[in-house]
Short mmCIF file of C-alpha atoms in Angstrom, two decimals:
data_model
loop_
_atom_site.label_atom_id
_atom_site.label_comp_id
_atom_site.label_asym_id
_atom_site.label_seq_id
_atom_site.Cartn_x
_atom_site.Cartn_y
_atom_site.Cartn_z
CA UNK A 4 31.43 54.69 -83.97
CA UNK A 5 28.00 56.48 -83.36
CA UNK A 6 29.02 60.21 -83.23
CA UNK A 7 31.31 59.49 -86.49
CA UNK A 8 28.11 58.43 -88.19
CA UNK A 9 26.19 61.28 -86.63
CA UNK A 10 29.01 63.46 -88.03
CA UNK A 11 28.56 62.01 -91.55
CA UNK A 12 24.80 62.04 -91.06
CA UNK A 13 25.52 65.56 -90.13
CA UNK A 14 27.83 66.81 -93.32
CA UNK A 15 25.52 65.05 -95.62
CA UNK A 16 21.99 67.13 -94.26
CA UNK A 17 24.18 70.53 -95.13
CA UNK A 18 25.77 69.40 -98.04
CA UNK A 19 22.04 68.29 -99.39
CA UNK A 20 20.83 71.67 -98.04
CA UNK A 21 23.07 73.37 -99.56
CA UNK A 22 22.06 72.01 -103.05
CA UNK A 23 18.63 72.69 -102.25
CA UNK A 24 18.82 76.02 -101.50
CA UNK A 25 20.94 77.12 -104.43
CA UNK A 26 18.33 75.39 -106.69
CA UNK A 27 15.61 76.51 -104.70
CA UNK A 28 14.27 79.29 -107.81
CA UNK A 29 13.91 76.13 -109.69
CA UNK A 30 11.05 75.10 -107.43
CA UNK A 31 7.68 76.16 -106.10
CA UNK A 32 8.39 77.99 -103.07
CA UNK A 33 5.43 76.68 -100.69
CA UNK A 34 7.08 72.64 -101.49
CA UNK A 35 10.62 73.91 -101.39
CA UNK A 36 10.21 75.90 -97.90
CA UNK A 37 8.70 73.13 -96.68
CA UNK A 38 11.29 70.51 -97.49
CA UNK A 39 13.67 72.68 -96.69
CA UNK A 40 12.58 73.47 -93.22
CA UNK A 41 12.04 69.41 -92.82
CA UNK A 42 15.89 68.68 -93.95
CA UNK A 43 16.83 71.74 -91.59
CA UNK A 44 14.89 70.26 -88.30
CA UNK A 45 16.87 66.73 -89.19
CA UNK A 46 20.22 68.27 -89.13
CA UNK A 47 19.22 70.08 -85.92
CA UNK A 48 17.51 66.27 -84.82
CA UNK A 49 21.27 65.15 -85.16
CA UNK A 50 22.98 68.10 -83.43
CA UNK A 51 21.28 68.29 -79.90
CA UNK A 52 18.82 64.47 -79.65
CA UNK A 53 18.66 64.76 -75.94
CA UNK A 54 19.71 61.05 -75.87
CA UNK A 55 22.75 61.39 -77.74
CA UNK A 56 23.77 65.37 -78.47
CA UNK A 57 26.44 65.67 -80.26
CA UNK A 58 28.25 68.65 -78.31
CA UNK A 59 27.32 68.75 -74.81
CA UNK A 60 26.72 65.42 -72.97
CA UNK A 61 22.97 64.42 -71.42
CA UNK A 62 21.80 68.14 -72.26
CA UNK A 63 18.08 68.37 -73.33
CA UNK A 64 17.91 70.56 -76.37
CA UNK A 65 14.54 70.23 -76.74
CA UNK A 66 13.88 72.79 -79.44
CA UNK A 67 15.83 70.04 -81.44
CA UNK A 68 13.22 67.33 -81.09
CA UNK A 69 11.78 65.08 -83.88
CA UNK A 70 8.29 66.70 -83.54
CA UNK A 71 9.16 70.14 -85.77
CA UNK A 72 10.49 68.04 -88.21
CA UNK A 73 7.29 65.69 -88.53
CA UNK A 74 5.34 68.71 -88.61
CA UNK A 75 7.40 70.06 -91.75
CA UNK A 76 6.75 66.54 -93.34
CA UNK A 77 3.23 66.42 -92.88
CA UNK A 78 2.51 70.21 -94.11
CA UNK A 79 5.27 69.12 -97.45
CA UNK A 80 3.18 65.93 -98.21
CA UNK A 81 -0.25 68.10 -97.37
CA UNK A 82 1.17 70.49 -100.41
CA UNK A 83 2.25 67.82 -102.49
CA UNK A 84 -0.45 65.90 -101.94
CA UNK A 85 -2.97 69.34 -103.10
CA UNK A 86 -0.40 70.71 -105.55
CA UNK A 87 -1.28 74.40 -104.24
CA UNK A 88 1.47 77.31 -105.15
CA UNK A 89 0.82 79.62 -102.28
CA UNK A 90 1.07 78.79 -98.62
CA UNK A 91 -2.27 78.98 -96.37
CA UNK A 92 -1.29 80.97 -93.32
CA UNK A 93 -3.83 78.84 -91.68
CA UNK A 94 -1.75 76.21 -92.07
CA UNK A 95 0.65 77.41 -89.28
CA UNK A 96 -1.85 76.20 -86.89
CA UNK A 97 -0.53 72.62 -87.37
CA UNK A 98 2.80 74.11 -85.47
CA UNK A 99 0.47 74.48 -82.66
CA UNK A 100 1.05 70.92 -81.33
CA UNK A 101 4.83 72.30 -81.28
CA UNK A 102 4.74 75.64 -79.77
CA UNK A 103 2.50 73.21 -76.64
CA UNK A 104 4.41 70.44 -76.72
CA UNK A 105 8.79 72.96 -76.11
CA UNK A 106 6.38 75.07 -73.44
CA UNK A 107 5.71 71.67 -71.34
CA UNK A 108 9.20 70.81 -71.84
CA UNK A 109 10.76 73.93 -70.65
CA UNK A 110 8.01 73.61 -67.50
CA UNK A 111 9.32 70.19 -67.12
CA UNK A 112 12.75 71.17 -66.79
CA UNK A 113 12.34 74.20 -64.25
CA UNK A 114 9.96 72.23 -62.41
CA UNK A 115 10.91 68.41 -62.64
CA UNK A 116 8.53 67.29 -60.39
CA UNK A 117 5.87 64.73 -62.20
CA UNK A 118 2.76 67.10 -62.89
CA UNK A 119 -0.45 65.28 -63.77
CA UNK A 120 -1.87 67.95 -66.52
CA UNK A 121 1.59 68.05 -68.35
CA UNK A 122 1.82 64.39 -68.48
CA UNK A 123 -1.84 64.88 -70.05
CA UNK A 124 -1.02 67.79 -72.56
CA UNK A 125 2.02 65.75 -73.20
CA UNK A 126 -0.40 62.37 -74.57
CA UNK A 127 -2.31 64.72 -76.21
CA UNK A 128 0.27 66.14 -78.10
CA UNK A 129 1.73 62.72 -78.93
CA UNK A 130 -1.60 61.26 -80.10
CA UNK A 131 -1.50 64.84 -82.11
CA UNK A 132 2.37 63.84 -84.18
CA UNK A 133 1.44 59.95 -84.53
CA UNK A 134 -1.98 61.78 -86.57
CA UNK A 135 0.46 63.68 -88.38
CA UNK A 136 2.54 60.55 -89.28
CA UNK A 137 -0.81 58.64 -90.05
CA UNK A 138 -1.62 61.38 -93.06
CA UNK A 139 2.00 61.31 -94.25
CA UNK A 140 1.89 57.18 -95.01
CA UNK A 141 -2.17 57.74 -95.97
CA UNK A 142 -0.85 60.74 -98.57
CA UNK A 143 2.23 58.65 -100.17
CA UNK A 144 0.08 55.97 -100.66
CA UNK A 145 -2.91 57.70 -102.13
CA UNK A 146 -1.01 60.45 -104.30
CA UNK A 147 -1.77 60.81 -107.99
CA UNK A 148 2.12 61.53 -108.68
CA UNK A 149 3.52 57.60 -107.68
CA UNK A 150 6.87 56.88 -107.10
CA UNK A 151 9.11 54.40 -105.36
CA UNK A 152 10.80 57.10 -103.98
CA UNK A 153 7.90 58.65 -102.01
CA UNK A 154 7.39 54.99 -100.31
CA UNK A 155 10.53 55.75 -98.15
CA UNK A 156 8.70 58.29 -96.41
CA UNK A 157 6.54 54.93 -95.03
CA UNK A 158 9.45 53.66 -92.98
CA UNK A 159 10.25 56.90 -91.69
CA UNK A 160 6.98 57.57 -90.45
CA UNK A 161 6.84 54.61 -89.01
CA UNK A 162 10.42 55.05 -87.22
CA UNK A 163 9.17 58.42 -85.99
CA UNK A 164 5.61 56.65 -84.73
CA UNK A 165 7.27 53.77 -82.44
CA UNK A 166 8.65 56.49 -79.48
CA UNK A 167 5.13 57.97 -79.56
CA UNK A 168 3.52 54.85 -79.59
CA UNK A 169 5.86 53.93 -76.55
CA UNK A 170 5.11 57.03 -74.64
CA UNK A 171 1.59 56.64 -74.96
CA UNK A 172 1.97 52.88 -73.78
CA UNK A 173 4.16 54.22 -71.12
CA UNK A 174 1.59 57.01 -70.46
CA UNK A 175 -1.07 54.44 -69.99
CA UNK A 176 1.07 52.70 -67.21
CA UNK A 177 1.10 49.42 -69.91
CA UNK A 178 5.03 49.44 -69.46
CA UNK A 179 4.35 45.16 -70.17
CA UNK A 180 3.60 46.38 -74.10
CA UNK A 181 5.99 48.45 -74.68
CA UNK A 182 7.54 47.88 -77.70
CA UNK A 183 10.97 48.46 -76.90
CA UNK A 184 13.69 50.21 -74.83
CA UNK A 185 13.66 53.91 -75.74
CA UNK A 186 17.83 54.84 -75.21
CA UNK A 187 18.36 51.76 -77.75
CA UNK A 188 15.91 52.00 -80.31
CA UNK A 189 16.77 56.36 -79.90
CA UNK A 190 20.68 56.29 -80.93
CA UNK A 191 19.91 54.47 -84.29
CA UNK A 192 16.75 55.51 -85.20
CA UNK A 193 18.24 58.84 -85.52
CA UNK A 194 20.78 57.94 -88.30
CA UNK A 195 18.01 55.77 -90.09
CA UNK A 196 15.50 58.39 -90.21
CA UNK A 197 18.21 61.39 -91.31
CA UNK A 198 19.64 58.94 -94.08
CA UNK A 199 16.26 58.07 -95.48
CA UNK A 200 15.35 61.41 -95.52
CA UNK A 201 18.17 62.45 -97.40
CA UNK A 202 17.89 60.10 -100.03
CA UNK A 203 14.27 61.19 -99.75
CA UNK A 204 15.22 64.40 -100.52
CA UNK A 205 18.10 64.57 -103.05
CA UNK A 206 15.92 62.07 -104.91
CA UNK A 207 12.61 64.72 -105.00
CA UNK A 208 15.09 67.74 -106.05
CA UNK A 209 17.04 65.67 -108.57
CA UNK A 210 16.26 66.83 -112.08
CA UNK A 211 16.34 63.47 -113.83
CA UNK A 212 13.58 61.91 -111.23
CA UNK A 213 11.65 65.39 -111.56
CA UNK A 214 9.08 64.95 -108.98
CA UNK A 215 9.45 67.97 -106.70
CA UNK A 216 6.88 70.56 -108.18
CA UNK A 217 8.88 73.39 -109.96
CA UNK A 218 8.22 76.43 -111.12
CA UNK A 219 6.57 77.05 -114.17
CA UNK A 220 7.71 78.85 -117.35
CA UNK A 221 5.66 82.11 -118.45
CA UNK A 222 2.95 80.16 -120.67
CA UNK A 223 1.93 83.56 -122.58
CA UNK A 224 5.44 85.39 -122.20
CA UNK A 225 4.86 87.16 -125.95
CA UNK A 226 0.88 87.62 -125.67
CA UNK A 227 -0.16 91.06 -126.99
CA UNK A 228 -3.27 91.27 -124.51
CA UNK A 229 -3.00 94.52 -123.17
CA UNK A 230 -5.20 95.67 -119.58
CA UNK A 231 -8.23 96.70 -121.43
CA UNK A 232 -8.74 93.63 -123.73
CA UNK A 233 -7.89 91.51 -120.64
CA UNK A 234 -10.83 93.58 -118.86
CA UNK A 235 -13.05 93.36 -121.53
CA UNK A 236 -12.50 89.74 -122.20
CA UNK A 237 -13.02 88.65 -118.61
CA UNK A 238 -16.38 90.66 -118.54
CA UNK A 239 -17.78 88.97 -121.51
CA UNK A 240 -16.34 85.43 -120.36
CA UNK A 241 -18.51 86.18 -117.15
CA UNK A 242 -21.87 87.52 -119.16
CA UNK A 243 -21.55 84.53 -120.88
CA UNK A 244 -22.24 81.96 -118.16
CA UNK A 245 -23.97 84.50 -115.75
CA UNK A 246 -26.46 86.26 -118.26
CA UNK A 247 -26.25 83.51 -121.33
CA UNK A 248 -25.94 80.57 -119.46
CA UNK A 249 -23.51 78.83 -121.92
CA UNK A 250 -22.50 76.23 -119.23
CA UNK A 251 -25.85 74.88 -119.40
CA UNK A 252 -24.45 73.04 -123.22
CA UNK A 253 -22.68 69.77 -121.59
CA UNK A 254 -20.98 69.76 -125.26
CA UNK A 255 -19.68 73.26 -124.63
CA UNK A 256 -15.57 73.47 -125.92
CA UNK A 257 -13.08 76.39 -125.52
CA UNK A 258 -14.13 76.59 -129.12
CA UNK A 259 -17.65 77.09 -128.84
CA UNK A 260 -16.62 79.73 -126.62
CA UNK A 261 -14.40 81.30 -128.52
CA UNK A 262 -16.35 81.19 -131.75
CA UNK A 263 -19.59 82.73 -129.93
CA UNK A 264 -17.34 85.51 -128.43
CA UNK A 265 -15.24 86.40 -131.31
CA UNK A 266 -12.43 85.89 -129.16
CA UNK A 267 -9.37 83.78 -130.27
CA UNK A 268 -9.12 80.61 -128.90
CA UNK A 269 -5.41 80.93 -127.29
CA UNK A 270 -6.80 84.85 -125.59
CA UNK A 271 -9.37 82.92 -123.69
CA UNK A 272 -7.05 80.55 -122.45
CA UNK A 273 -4.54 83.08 -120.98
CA UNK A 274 -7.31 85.70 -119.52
CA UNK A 275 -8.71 82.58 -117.37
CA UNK A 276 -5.33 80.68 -116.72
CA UNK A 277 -3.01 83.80 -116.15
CA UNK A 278 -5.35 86.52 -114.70
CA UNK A 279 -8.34 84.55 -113.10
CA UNK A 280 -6.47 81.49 -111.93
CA UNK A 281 -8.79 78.92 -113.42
CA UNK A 282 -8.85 76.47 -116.17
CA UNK A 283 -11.57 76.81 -118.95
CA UNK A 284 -13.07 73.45 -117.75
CA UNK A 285 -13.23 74.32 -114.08
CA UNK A 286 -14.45 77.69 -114.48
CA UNK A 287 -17.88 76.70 -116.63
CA UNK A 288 -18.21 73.75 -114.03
CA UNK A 289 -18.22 76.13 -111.26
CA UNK A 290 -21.47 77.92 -112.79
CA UNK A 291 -23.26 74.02 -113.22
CA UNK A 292 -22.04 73.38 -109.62
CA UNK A 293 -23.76 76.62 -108.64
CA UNK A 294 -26.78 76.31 -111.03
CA UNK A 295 -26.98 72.50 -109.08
CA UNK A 296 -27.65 73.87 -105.69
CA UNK A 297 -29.89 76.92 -106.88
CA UNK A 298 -32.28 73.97 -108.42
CA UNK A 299 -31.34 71.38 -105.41
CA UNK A 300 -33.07 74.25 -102.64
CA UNK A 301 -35.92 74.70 -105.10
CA UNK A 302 -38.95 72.98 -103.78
CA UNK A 303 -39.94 72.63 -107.52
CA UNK A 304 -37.39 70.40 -108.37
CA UNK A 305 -38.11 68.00 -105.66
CA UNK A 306 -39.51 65.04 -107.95
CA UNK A 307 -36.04 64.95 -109.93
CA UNK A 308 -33.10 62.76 -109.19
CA UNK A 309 -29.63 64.16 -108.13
CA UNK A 310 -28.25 62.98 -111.52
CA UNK A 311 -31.35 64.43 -113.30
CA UNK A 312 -30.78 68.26 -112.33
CA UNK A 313 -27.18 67.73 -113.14
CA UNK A 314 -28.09 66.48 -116.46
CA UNK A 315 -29.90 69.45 -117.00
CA UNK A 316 -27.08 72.02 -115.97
CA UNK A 317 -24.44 70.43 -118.48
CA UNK A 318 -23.21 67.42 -116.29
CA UNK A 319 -22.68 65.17 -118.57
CA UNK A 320 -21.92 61.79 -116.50
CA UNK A 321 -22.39 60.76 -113.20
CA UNK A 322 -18.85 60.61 -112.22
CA UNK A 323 -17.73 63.45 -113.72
CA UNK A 324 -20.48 65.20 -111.96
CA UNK A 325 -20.17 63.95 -108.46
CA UNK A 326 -16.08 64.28 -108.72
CA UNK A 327 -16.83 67.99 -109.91
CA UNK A 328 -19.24 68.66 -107.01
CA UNK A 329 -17.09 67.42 -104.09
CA UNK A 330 -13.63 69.65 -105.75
CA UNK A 331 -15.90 72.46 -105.28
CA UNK A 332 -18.05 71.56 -102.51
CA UNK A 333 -15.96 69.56 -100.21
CA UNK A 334 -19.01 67.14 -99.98
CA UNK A 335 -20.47 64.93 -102.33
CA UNK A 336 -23.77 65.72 -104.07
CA UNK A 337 -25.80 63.29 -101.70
CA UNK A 338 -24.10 64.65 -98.60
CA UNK A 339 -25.00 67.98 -99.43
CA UNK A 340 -28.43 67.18 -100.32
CA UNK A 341 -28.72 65.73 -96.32
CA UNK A 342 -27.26 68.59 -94.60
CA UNK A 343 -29.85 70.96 -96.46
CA UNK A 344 -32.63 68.58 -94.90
#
C-alpha cells in the first residue's frame, strides 16, 4: 500500500514538473528556479528516503534527504517574500548547511563508528534547517501577498521540523521527550509533505489563482526614446536632485518634475523604471534619505528632532519617513542615530 502511494506521489511531482517547466517563460526566473528545484528535491525525497527507498531496500541515499529541499523552500519564500527579479549569488551560502551536513553523512558511512564532532556538526546543522523552517512559517504569515494557499506551507514546515526536533532531543540524550518514533512518523510524513507541496505548487503556478510572480510585459515596448535622449534625460533627472535639490519640496509630483524639466511626463517614467531600475517615488526619497544623514552627522543640527530634519528634507509624515529610512537603510532612523554615537 505504501510504495503504490509513493508511486502516485511519485507520477504526480513529474507530471506537476512537467507543467512547470513548460510554463516556466511565463514566470520570473529567480521564483520559478527556485520552486522548481524545491518540487525536484521532493520527487528525489520520494525516490531514495533512506527509511523507505523506493528501488533498493535499507540503502542510504543521502543526497536525497529532506534538507535540500527545505533549503529550496526557504530561499523561494525569501524571494517571494522580497519580490527581487535577479538571484543574489550570495544567497548560495544558505546551501552551505547542505554541502556540511552529505560530507558528515558520507564520513558516517565509511566510518560508522559514533564520532563526537560529527554528532556536533550534525546538531548544528539541524538547529541550522529547523531556522530555515522557522522563516518559512514567519514569511507566509507576514507576506503582503495573503493567501490560503501559502498557509499550507505551515504544516509542511512543521512536518519537516518534528525529525529535527527529535534528533536534537535525541542529540541531547532526552530520548524520555521525544516526540515520537522516527521509522513511523518517516514512511507517512513523506507522502504528506510531497502531496501538500504539490497542491502547494500547482496552486502558485495556476493562472486563475495568479500568485506566483510572472514576468512582466514590455511597459514602453513603442517608446521613441532613443540612447541620447535617454542619456540626456537621466543627467538632468540627477542635476535636479543633486545640484537643485528638488527632493527637498515634500509636495514634489512626477509632474512638477516633468513640467520644470520640459520633459514629458510618461519619458520620465520609463528613463527611471526601464533604464535606472527605480520608481519616481523611491528615487527622490533616496536623495531625502541621504540629505537625512548628511544633517544627522552635522553637529549643527544637534538641537533638532529626528522628525524635524526629516521635515526639512521633504519627509512629509512620520511613518512614511521612518518606513522610507529603514527600505534604504536597513535600520530605523533612531537605530541609526545610536550606532553613529
Amino acid at each position: 500500500m505504501f510504495k503504490t502511494l509513493q508511486i502516485i506521489a511519485l507520477l504526480q511531482g513529474i507530471f506537476v514538473l512537467c507543467v512547470l517547466f513548460i510554463n516556466r517563460k511565463s514566470y520570473k526566473k529567480t521564483t520559478f528556479w527556485l520552486l522548481f528545484g524545491s518540487l525536484l528535491s521532493v520527487v528525489f525525497y520520494i525516490i531514495g528516503d533512506d527509511d523507505n527507498n523506493l528501488f533498493v531496500s535499507n540503502a542510504d541515499w543521502f543526497l536525497f534527504d529532506s534538507s535540500l529541499f527545505v533549503t529550496f523552500l526557504f530561499l523561494f519564500f525569501r524571494y517571494y517574500r522580497n519580490g527581487k527579479s535577479s538571484f543574489n549569488t550570495k544567497d548560495l551560502l544558505f546551501f552551505l548547511p547542505n554541502i556540511i551536513y552529505f560530507i558528515l553523512e558520507a564520513i558516517e558511512i565509511m566510518y560508522p563508528k559514533e564520532m563526537m564532532i560529527v554528532e556536533v556538526f550534525e546538531m548544528l546543522i539541524e538547529f541550522t534547517f529547523v531556522g530555515y523552517l522557522i522563516y518559512i512559517i514567519y514569511a507566509v504569515i507576514n507576506s503582503k501577498k495573503k493567501h490560503w494557499l501559502l498557509y499550507f506551507a505551515v504544516p509542511i514546515s512543521l512536518l519537516l521540523a518534528l525529525p529535527a526536533l527529535n534528533d536534537i532531543l535525541k542529540s541531547f540524550g532526552l530520548l524520555e521527550f521525544a516526540i515520537f518514533d522516527d521509522k513511523d512518523f518517516n514512511s507517512y510524513q513523506l507522502l504528506v509533505i510531497a502531496f501538500l507541496f504539490y497542491f502547494i505548487a500547482y496552486g502558485l503556478m495556476n493562472k486563475k489563482i495568479g500568485i506566483i510572480p510572472k514576468t512582466e510585459t514590455p511597459k514602453y515596448k513603442n517608446s521613441n526614446l532613443n540612447k541620447q535622449l535617454i542619456e540626456r534625460y537621466k543627467t538632468e533627472l540627477i542635476k535636479s536632485m543633486e545640484v537643485d535639490n528638488f527632493f527637498l519640496n515634500s509636495k514634489l509630483s512626477i509632474h512638477d518634475v516633468s513640467e520644470k524639466l520640459d520633459i514629458p511626463r510618461q519619458y520620465i517614467s520609463e528613463v527611471l523604471n526601464e533604464h535606472m531600475q527605480i520608481s519616481f517615488q523611491d528615487f527622490v526619497n533616496q536623495y531625502r534619505v541621504e540629505e537625512f544623514i548628511n544633517r544627522l552627522k552635522n553637529d549643527q543640527n544637534n538641537h533638532f528632532t529626528l522628525l524635524g530634519i526629516a521635515n526639512d528634507v521633504g519627509f512629509n509624515s512620520k511613518s512614511s519617513f521612518n518606513a522610507t529610512f529603514k527600505k534604504f537603510q536597513g535600520l530605523t532612523p533612531t537605530q541609526f542615530k545610536k550606532q553613529l554615537t
